[in-house]
Amino acid sequence: MLPYKELARLDKLVHEPARLAVLTALSACTLAEFLFLQELTGLTKGNLSSHLAKLEKGGLVAIDKHFLRKKIPQTTIRITSEGRAAVENHWKQLDSIYATIQQQGAHSDKQSPRNGS
Amino acid sequence: MLPYKELARLDKLVHEPARLAVLTALSACTLAEFLFLQELTGLTKGNLSSHLAKLEKGGLVAIDKHFLRKKIPQTTIRITSEGRAAVENHWKQLDSIYATIQQQGAHSDKQSPRNGS
DNA sequence: AATAACCAGTTTGCGATATAGACTTTATTT
DNA sequence: AAATAAAGTCTATATCGCAAACTGGTTATT
């Protein structure tokens, strides 16, 4: 498949910047607390919460809530094996496409991007 | 800046898959016709048209229309120097972030993604 | 005790977005 | 003449990303 077609078809659940940041951060650790993830990514609480819900719905993360104190929640998030595969595959796809387009070089003909395959 | 924070702040005008495909394709050639771009990316005409409008508005592409026949347009698209810089920089950012997270390795501690700087 | 401030996270409303089918006007084919 | 196709834009729709408002609690202050 043409790299451009492949690009246009990237999985948006993973590709969206905020979620790509979350998944990438989570793939670098075993477990993360909500506040820690918020700090790592710079997202607002509302934003992070929405994105985590989307990722959980997509099966890419698992969310646990427990209560260390009476009723104060503490939410921890893990990436699932499906999520880990998805984000690693995503980065590999991007890397592969980038390598392909770099082989084409800067000089190019009118309306004729070369395929570096 | 933490790579995750940088990820979450990626420029969405460029990062959106359809537009990343368009800009990347255009950076590999001097000029492209609308239909050719449509073929390269696999987008529908309506979709491609909307994305091109957005890119033009953002100054990343220039669109020319001429009429080979009476009133049937023939649209050609060029990437601007600003657009070329934007998409190249975008790919470099992704590549750099990817290299950074790869240095962290697969093994990681609970809630402690290491920074590979 | 009453009140205020803070906490961790969710919910909500809003403006923006991506998408493809409908549309326009002309050319080509039957 | 009628039917179909062309090149691209316009439009309606569903979904999205976002942060402020909210919730149900705890802690701090008066």
XYZ file of N, CA and C (backbone and C1' of nucleotides) in Angstrom, chain A residues 12 34 45 49 65 74-75, chain C residues 8-12 18-19:
70
model
N -7.151 6.478 14.600
C -7.291 7.744 15.313
C -7.389 7.580 16.816
N -3.613 8.663 38.218
C -4.250 9.702 37.390
C -3.457 11.007 37.452
N -7.621 17.871 33.892
C -8.286 16.690 34.457
C -9.463 16.216 33.609
N -9.467 12.669 31.764
C -10.529 11.743 32.149
C -11.292 11.238 30.917
N -9.902 1.745 40.582
C -10.083 2.771 41.605
C -10.074 2.079 42.948
N -8.513 6.811 44.552
C -7.211 6.878 43.929
C -7.254 5.966 42.716
N -7.124 6.594 41.615
C -7.270 5.874 40.358
C -5.913 5.505 39.806
P -5.334 15.248 45.027
O -6.447 14.315 44.381
C -6.935 13.203 45.111
C -7.997 12.518 44.283
C -7.572 12.276 42.832
O -7.972 10.962 42.503
C -9.564 13.567 42.892
P -7.474 10.264 41.187
O -8.662 10.637 40.186
C -9.878 9.971 40.410
C -11.015 10.752 39.846
C -11.163 10.736 38.331
O -12.030 9.677 38.016
C -11.916 12.765 39.368
P -12.734 9.495 36.624
O -14.065 10.388 36.747
C -14.985 10.105 37.781
C -16.271 10.891 37.555
C -16.918 10.666 36.192
O -18.307 10.552 36.436
C -16.483 12.979 36.503
P -19.350 10.215 35.246
O -19.935 11.656 34.891
C -20.505 12.433 35.941
C -20.918 13.788 35.412
C -21.729 13.760 34.118
O -22.856 14.578 34.382
C -19.932 15.276 33.908
P -24.090 14.690 33.319
O -23.778 16.084 32.584
C -23.535 17.233 33.378
C -23.110 18.367 32.471
C -23.847 18.396 31.133
O -24.456 19.671 31.032
C -21.513 18.601 30.808
P -10.270 17.822 11.243
O -11.221 16.621 10.824
C -11.306 15.485 11.695
C -12.199 14.445 11.057
C -11.856 14.110 9.607
O -11.946 12.700 9.494
C -14.108 14.885 9.745
P -11.574 11.976 8.130
O -13.019 11.812 7.458
C -13.995 11.039 8.130
C -15.320 11.189 7.445
C -15.257 11.046 5.939
O -15.527 9.687 5.624
C -16.819 12.731 6.666
